[in-house]
PDB file of C-alpha atoms in Angstrom:
ATOM      1  CA  UNK A  37     222.481   9.864  27.071  1.00 52.00           C
ATOM      2  CA  UNK A  38     218.918  11.292  27.620  1.00 60.00           C
ATOM      3  CA  UNK A  39     217.097   8.474  26.840  1.00 70.00           C
ATOM      4  CA  UNK A  40     218.140   6.528  29.664  1.00 78.00           C
ATOM      5  CA  UNK A  41     216.973   8.995  32.321  1.00 87.00           C
ATOM      6  CA  UNK A  42     213.374   7.552  30.235  1.00 88.00           C
ATOM      7  CA  UNK A  43     214.403   4.256  30.847  1.00 91.00           C
ATOM      8  CA  UNK A  44     215.649   5.315  35.035  1.00 92.00           C
ATOM      9  CA  UNK A  45     212.275   7.339  35.089  1.00 92.00           C
ATOM     10  CA  UNK A  46     210.467   4.064  33.254  1.00 94.00           C
ATOM     11  CA  UNK A  47     211.872   1.751  36.246  1.00 93.00           C
ATOM     12  CA  UNK A  48     210.925   3.799  39.139  1.00 93.00           C
ATOM     13  CA  UNK A  49     207.491   4.200  38.118  1.00 95.00           C
ATOM     14  CA  UNK A  50     207.279   0.508  37.457  1.00 95.00           C
ATOM     15  CA  UNK A  51     208.310  -0.213  41.588  1.00 95.00           C
ATOM     16  CA  UNK A  52     206.453   2.321  42.457  1.00 94.00           C
ATOM     17  CA  UNK A  53     203.410   0.037  41.150  1.00 94.00           C
ATOM     18  CA  UNK A  54     204.806  -2.818  42.686  1.00 92.00           C
ATOM     19  CA  UNK A  55     205.286  -1.199  46.079  1.00 91.00           C
ATOM     20  CA  UNK A  56     201.685   0.107  45.199  1.00 90.00           C
ATOM     21  CA  UNK A  57     200.258  -3.656  45.153  1.00 89.00           C
ATOM     22  CA  UNK A  58     202.101  -4.799  47.610  1.00 87.00           C
ATOM     23  CA  UNK A  59     200.617  -2.651  49.891  1.00 84.00           C
ATOM     24  CA  UNK A  60     197.158  -3.362  48.739  1.00 82.00           C
ATOM     25  CA  UNK A  61     197.293  -7.036  49.465  1.00 77.00           C
ATOM     26  CA  UNK A  62     198.812  -5.958  52.717  1.00 76.00           C
ATOM     27  CA  UNK A  63     195.590  -4.299  53.609  1.00 74.00           C
ATOM     28  CA  UNK A  64     194.232  -7.100  52.286  1.00 70.00           C
ATOM     29  CA  UNK A  65     195.717  -9.424  54.932  1.00 69.00           C
ATOM     30  CA  UNK A  66     195.134  -6.990  57.592  1.00 72.00           C
ATOM     31  CA  UNK A  67     191.413  -6.330  56.834  1.00 72.00           C
ATOM     32  CA  UNK A  68     190.901 -10.880  56.191  1.00 70.00           C
ATOM     33  CA  UNK A  69     193.761 -12.413  59.050  1.00 67.00           C
ATOM     34  CA  UNK A  70     191.950 -15.703  58.279  1.00 64.00           C
ATOM     35  CA  UNK A  71     192.537 -15.203  54.845  1.00 60.00           C
ATOM     36  CA  UNK A  72     195.345 -17.633  53.879  1.00 61.00           C
ATOM     37  CA  UNK A  73     193.955 -20.438  56.259  1.00 60.00           C
ATOM     38  CA  UNK A  74     190.835 -20.190  53.566  1.00 58.00           C
ATOM     39  CA  UNK A  75     193.230 -20.248  50.762  1.00 59.00           C
ATOM     40  CA  UNK A  76     195.170 -23.460  52.058  1.00 56.00           C
ATOM     41  CA  UNK A  77     191.955 -25.319  53.011  1.00 50.00           C
TER      42      UNK A  77
END
């Protein structure tokens, strides 16, 4: 079962990276409120 804990740690790291990226995207949207309207039009 030693290998399993390594896999779990990898999954946790990947999830943390995804959350970091989502947080960065939220910051960008907060700084540029008309970001979505620029993308659409």
